[in-house]
Amino acid sequence: SDYSQDPPRHPCLRINSKQPFNAEPPRSALINSYVTPVDLFYKRNHGPIPIVDDIERYSVTISGLVEDPRKLSMKDIRMLPKYDVTATLQCAGNRRTAMSKTRKVKGVGWDVSAIGNGYMKLRKEGMESCTAVWGGAKLADVLALIGIPKLASSTKTGGRHVEFVSVDKCKEENGGPYKASIPLIQATNPEADVLLAYEMNGETLNRDHGYPLRVVVPGVIGARSVKWLDSINIIADECQGFFMQKDYKMFPPSVDWDNINWSTRRPQMDFPVQSAICSLEDVNVVRPGKVPVRGYAVSGGGRGIERVDVSVDGGKTWVEATRYQKIGTPYISDDASSDKWAWVLFEATVDVPNNTEIVAKAVC
Ligand code: MTE
Ligand code: MO
């Protein structure tokens, strides 16, 4: 099958689906490092991993509502200033498995690791979230090459959104490519740090994560960070693809699969604030007494984390957690803006009584 060419993966990953390959690290692995190692980073795919092996011939086509459509080679993209952005990527499906305890949800199940510093995820329950240092060109610089100025909210030809189309094919698009879009104003804002990334944690991006080039939209659900980029279209209205219009939207409890009206909601973009305890599994039982509680907290849109609190009495009283970069090392940031897209790892030692639940809460 098409999946026979998929790359080898780390044996510690917990597989939620084999074909397409969807897997997350054990939650304890997440809090061992501020930047998630590439092989432990969650993998979220909708089809087989495409093979792009002729890098000399690889190019990204930029067209649509532009005056000067162009094809850019990897060389053209590498000529632009390179930026390293530490960002947590998180799937909108992160923690979907736990959500199903409240109400049955559709989609691949995830614990709390569909997140990585570098990457993020969020809607169903799982842990599709991890942090990485993404290296690449700023999309704002790439668009300037074809004559779209910085901080433009529309082009002269009526473009207001930037669509990313990939090389991979998926069944949700009836065998067509995976795609998504973001507003032009975000794409052309250098401060939004949207990257066309060719490096992850200082190494060439690997096949699972989008080789040779992927989009990274910091602070936004992972679904918009299109991997294996093939083309960029400047369009008038947001992308009409499946993952923009028929998935990754938020509905109130009154809406069910039989009365859903997708067009009443906007596609999910920034992810909300949240925290997860990773030093214990949900089912773990601890002996009463002093217990160190560790985890991650993250917020979308570059809002950062103001505080993380932990409670052992159902939320009546709270202990403020400290943040760390490595276990045992306090977190010191000399430039608050440099890590505004990344998660915070927290730790609090609490005095656990008999018969209680430990909960964490992040404030942004
Ligand atoms: N891009 C393409 N081309 N195909 C995909 O299936 N999945 C998206 C996004 N980009 C996807 C994609 C989703 S839902 C997420 S959460 C992230 O990629 C996952 O990125 P990762 O596998 O590098 O962690
Ligand atoms: Mo996702």
XYZ file of C-alpha atoms and ligand atoms in Angstrom:
389
model
C 0.000 0.000 0.000
C 0.960 3.704 -0.025
C 1.855 3.363 3.617
C 4.733 0.977 2.909
C 6.983 4.003 2.289
C 6.285 5.618 5.679
C 9.473 6.336 7.687
C 10.484 4.373 10.824
C 9.275 5.839 14.142
C 10.332 5.820 17.795
C 9.052 2.744 19.702
C 7.948 4.869 22.678
C 5.246 6.632 20.685
C 1.692 5.581 21.535
C -0.079 4.813 18.320
C -3.669 6.087 18.063
C -4.018 5.105 14.397
C -1.548 3.217 12.163
C -2.776 4.217 8.700
C -2.685 7.186 8.546
C -0.024 7.305 11.241
C -1.157 9.200 14.359
C 0.895 8.884 17.511
C 1.848 10.772 20.665
C 4.601 10.396 23.282
C 3.819 9.214 26.820
C 2.903 12.321 28.834
C 5.867 11.874 31.167
C 8.220 12.326 28.178
C 6.762 15.742 27.389
C 7.866 17.365 30.631
C 11.447 16.060 30.448
C 12.416 18.785 28.024
C 11.222 22.266 27.209
C 11.876 21.567 23.513
C 10.410 18.221 22.469
C 12.872 15.895 20.670
C 11.851 15.359 17.036
C 11.435 11.574 17.327
C 9.104 11.954 20.338
C 7.126 14.811 18.813
C 3.494 13.860 18.122
C 2.742 12.883 14.516
C -0.611 13.779 12.982
C -1.358 12.697 9.417
C -4.368 12.267 7.166
C -2.721 10.079 4.543
C 0.572 8.376 3.642
C 3.788 10.399 4.098
C 4.642 11.792 0.644
C 8.120 11.386 -0.811
C 9.778 14.546 -2.088
C 13.212 13.365 -3.171
C 14.245 15.676 -5.999
C 15.023 18.780 -3.970
C 16.574 20.525 -7.004
C 13.255 20.378 -8.801
C 11.081 21.095 -5.764
C 9.337 24.466 -5.813
C 6.465 26.320 -4.179
C 4.058 28.021 -6.578
C 2.565 31.302 -5.345
C -0.441 32.377 -7.374
C -4.101 33.367 -7.201
C -5.103 36.993 -6.690
C -1.610 38.402 -7.204
C -0.125 40.554 -9.918
C 3.104 38.602 -10.146
C 2.683 34.814 -9.631
C 5.977 32.977 -9.070
C 7.620 29.659 -8.421
C 10.126 29.670 -5.589
C 12.840 27.040 -5.231
C 14.291 25.945 -1.885
C 17.283 28.117 -2.804
C 15.048 31.201 -3.158
C 13.489 30.504 0.240
C 16.833 29.875 1.934
C 18.146 33.206 0.587
C 15.656 35.064 2.786
C 16.649 35.888 6.392
C 16.340 32.781 8.572
C 14.390 32.950 11.828
C 14.253 30.453 14.690
C 10.911 30.466 16.449
C 10.198 28.337 19.522
C 6.549 27.401 19.248
C 4.305 24.748 20.710
C 2.293 22.908 18.103
C -0.930 21.369 19.274
C -3.581 19.374 17.477
C -7.160 20.503 17.862
C -7.740 16.862 18.825
C -5.470 16.990 21.857
C -7.228 15.403 24.899
C -10.088 14.035 22.818
C -10.085 10.712 24.695
C -10.953 12.426 28.015
C -13.582 14.569 26.302
C -15.405 11.397 25.356
C -15.928 10.651 29.047
C -18.219 13.696 29.131
C -19.697 13.305 25.678
C -18.839 10.956 22.797
C -16.676 12.740 20.226
C -15.683 11.630 16.734
C -12.155 11.414 15.456
C -8.811 9.878 16.369
C -8.489 9.551 20.169
C -5.625 11.347 21.906
C -4.382 11.550 25.478
C -2.648 14.801 26.532
C 0.450 14.560 24.268
C -0.864 15.779 20.944
C 1.224 18.777 21.796
C 4.890 19.602 21.481
C 6.894 22.699 21.881
C 7.310 23.222 18.217
C 3.828 21.904 17.595
C 0.364 22.001 19.045
C -2.959 20.229 18.953
C -6.286 20.497 20.732
C -9.918 19.256 20.166
C -10.567 15.641 21.004
C -8.802 14.227 23.987
C -5.189 13.246 23.740
C -1.821 14.841 24.076
C -1.034 15.960 20.623
C 1.083 18.872 21.680
C 4.845 19.417 21.619
C 7.342 22.264 21.429
C 10.075 22.687 18.816
C 12.396 25.336 17.509
C 11.299 25.925 13.932
C 13.818 27.394 11.498
C 12.839 28.983 8.228
C 11.823 32.074 6.296
C 9.045 34.359 7.451
C 5.965 34.089 5.258
C 5.752 37.919 5.384
C 9.182 38.058 3.648
C 8.160 35.418 1.081
C 5.001 37.356 0.187
C 7.000 40.593 -0.050
C 9.031 38.863 -2.810
C 5.917 38.697 -4.963
C 4.938 42.299 -4.231
C 2.559 41.946 -1.272
C 3.624 44.523 1.322
C 3.989 43.860 5.066
C 0.781 44.243 7.096
C -1.469 44.082 4.037
C -5.064 43.070 4.735
C -5.940 42.774 1.041
C -4.203 42.753 -2.337
C -5.082 45.110 -5.207
C -6.632 42.108 -6.907
C -8.973 41.360 -3.967
C -7.037 38.710 -2.038
C -7.739 38.547 1.699
C -6.654 35.018 2.662
C -3.579 32.871 2.106
C -4.216 29.219 1.288
C -1.593 26.513 1.775
C -1.909 23.396 -0.393
C 0.159 20.306 0.296
C 1.679 17.466 -1.701
C -0.065 14.709 0.330
C -3.461 13.306 -0.577
C -6.227 12.426 1.850
C -9.629 10.743 1.758
C -11.380 13.715 3.403
C -10.536 15.745 0.277
C -11.681 12.841 -1.953
C -8.095 12.001 -2.805
C -7.089 15.639 -3.253
C -4.409 17.501 -1.279
C -4.654 18.588 2.369
C -5.156 22.379 2.601
C -5.933 25.272 4.951
C -5.792 29.060 5.010
C -5.046 31.981 7.311
C -6.019 35.670 6.911
C -3.637 37.748 4.749
C -3.201 40.256 7.583
C -1.682 37.498 9.759
C 0.432 36.117 6.903
C 1.955 39.513 6.150
C 2.520 40.488 9.794
C 6.191 39.841 10.658
C 5.253 39.818 14.376
C 2.903 36.859 13.835
C 6.041 34.779 13.096
C 4.335 32.572 10.480
C 7.167 30.521 8.985
C 7.879 28.440 5.943
C 10.053 26.090 7.982
C 12.789 23.819 6.645
C 14.345 23.048 10.041
C 13.021 21.559 13.260
C 15.186 21.720 16.397
C 18.206 22.739 14.327
C 18.016 19.813 11.901
C 16.570 19.466 8.426
C 12.823 18.896 8.761
C 12.133 15.155 8.515
C 9.537 13.430 6.338
C 6.985 12.904 9.119
C 6.969 16.615 9.936
C 6.769 17.983 6.388
C 10.059 17.653 4.484
C 11.178 19.691 2.660
C 9.009 22.650 3.684
C 6.037 23.218 5.972
C 4.040 26.113 7.274
C 4.195 26.853 11.017
C 1.453 29.173 12.271
C 2.362 29.816 15.936
C -0.472 29.992 18.474
C -2.993 28.445 16.090
C -4.324 24.838 16.027
C -1.904 22.468 14.292
C -4.302 21.826 11.413
C -3.350 25.167 9.809
C 0.382 24.367 9.792
C 0.346 22.574 6.437
C 3.157 20.057 5.904
C 4.831 19.164 2.554
C 3.939 22.550 1.069
C 3.219 22.471 -2.661
C 1.599 25.829 -3.360
C 0.313 29.046 -1.832
C -2.809 30.707 -3.222
C -3.919 34.236 -2.486
C -7.722 33.978 -2.352
C -10.713 36.220 -1.610
C -12.543 34.024 0.924
C -11.131 31.507 3.372
C -10.162 28.068 2.054
C -13.171 25.831 1.378
C -11.290 22.606 2.199
C -12.687 19.899 4.478
C -10.457 20.760 7.449
C -11.499 24.432 7.340
C -15.226 23.910 6.756
C -16.259 20.415 7.952
C -13.997 19.813 10.917
C -12.186 21.834 13.622
C -15.159 24.003 14.536
C -16.726 24.549 17.970
C -20.437 23.960 18.618
C -22.628 24.288 21.738
C -23.903 21.120 23.500
C -27.312 21.389 21.767
C -25.709 20.589 18.411
C -25.286 16.942 17.450
C -24.054 15.081 14.369
C -27.629 14.833 13.019
C -28.476 18.570 13.292
C -25.072 20.123 12.628
C -24.963 23.142 10.321
C -21.279 23.660 9.623
C -21.630 27.043 7.928
C -22.867 28.691 11.156
C -19.375 28.622 12.720
C -15.952 29.951 11.815
C -12.933 27.656 11.492
C -11.005 27.317 14.747
C -7.750 29.294 14.692
C -6.079 30.363 18.015
C -6.253 27.602 20.602
C -7.537 28.368 24.110
C -5.570 28.368 27.365
C -5.132 24.999 29.042
C -2.918 22.973 31.337
C -2.290 19.266 31.799
C -0.626 17.327 34.582
C 2.014 15.027 33.048
C 3.912 13.620 36.041
C 0.867 11.464 36.871
C -1.543 9.590 34.631
C -5.276 10.144 35.189
C -5.586 6.700 36.758
C -2.525 6.964 39.046
C -3.065 6.727 42.786
C -0.574 8.402 45.128
C 0.105 7.958 48.800
C -1.068 10.904 50.977
C 1.764 13.351 51.702
C 4.065 15.637 49.731
C 3.813 15.031 45.989
C 5.554 16.983 43.207
C 3.082 17.754 40.410
C 4.466 18.671 36.984
C 2.920 19.453 33.636
C 2.551 21.942 30.816
C 0.403 25.027 30.299
C -0.079 26.766 26.991
C -2.223 29.415 25.396
C -2.814 30.317 21.771
C -2.479 33.638 20.015
C 0.838 34.472 21.700
C -0.967 35.309 24.939
C 1.534 33.459 27.117
C 0.887 32.045 30.583
C 0.436 34.352 33.546
C 0.191 31.720 36.281
C -0.446 28.033 36.942
C -2.218 26.886 40.118
C -2.633 23.388 41.539
C -5.396 22.296 43.931
C -5.779 19.131 46.004
C -9.183 20.021 47.514
C -11.370 20.257 44.451
C -10.541 23.907 43.772
C -11.251 25.422 47.199
C -7.612 26.413 47.709
C -4.734 26.655 45.244
C -0.945 26.489 45.367
C 0.893 28.583 42.772
C 3.307 26.514 40.686
C 6.785 27.567 39.622
C 7.950 27.228 36.026
C 11.068 25.416 34.880
C 12.984 24.732 31.701
C 14.728 21.592 32.935
C 13.620 19.677 36.005
C 15.298 21.295 39.001
C 16.178 24.490 37.080
C 14.048 27.613 37.485
C 12.793 29.118 34.287
C 14.509 32.390 33.409
C 13.521 34.229 30.292
C 15.499 37.340 29.404
C 13.268 38.107 26.445
C 9.583 37.528 27.112
C 8.705 37.902 23.434
C 11.033 35.101 22.373
C 8.911 32.418 23.968
C 5.418 33.818 23.688
C 4.414 30.994 21.327
C 5.753 28.258 23.579
C 4.350 26.354 26.492
C 5.375 26.709 30.129
C 6.452 23.656 32.139
C 5.253 23.940 35.731
C 5.916 22.275 39.051
C 4.259 22.513 42.474
C 4.783 20.341 45.519
C 1.445 19.753 47.184
C 0.356 18.009 50.357
C -2.076 15.377 49.138
C -4.828 14.259 51.589
C -6.808 11.021 51.360
C -9.448 10.584 48.639
C -9.031 13.603 46.462
C -8.363 14.632 42.910
C -5.369 16.746 41.890
C -6.222 19.496 39.398
C -4.209 22.188 37.613
C -5.437 25.491 36.191
C -3.602 27.908 33.911
C -4.345 31.625 33.681
C -3.329 33.736 30.701
N -0.430 18.941 6.644
C -0.648 18.019 5.694
N -0.173 18.244 4.480
N -1.329 16.868 5.963
C -1.840 16.617 7.216
O -2.451 15.564 7.429
N -2.145 17.465 9.523
C -2.328 18.720 10.273
C -1.094 19.604 10.173
N -0.628 19.706 8.816
C -1.650 17.592 8.227
C -0.892 18.751 7.889
C -2.673 18.546 11.672
S -4.282 18.198 12.031
C -1.756 18.767 12.672
S -2.216 18.742 14.288
C -0.325 19.022 12.358
O -0.071 19.055 10.947
C 0.556 17.949 12.956
O 1.897 18.185 12.691
P 3.014 17.123 13.098
O 2.630 15.783 12.554
O 4.270 17.658 12.520
O 3.054 17.085 14.603
Mo -4.582 18.348 14.244
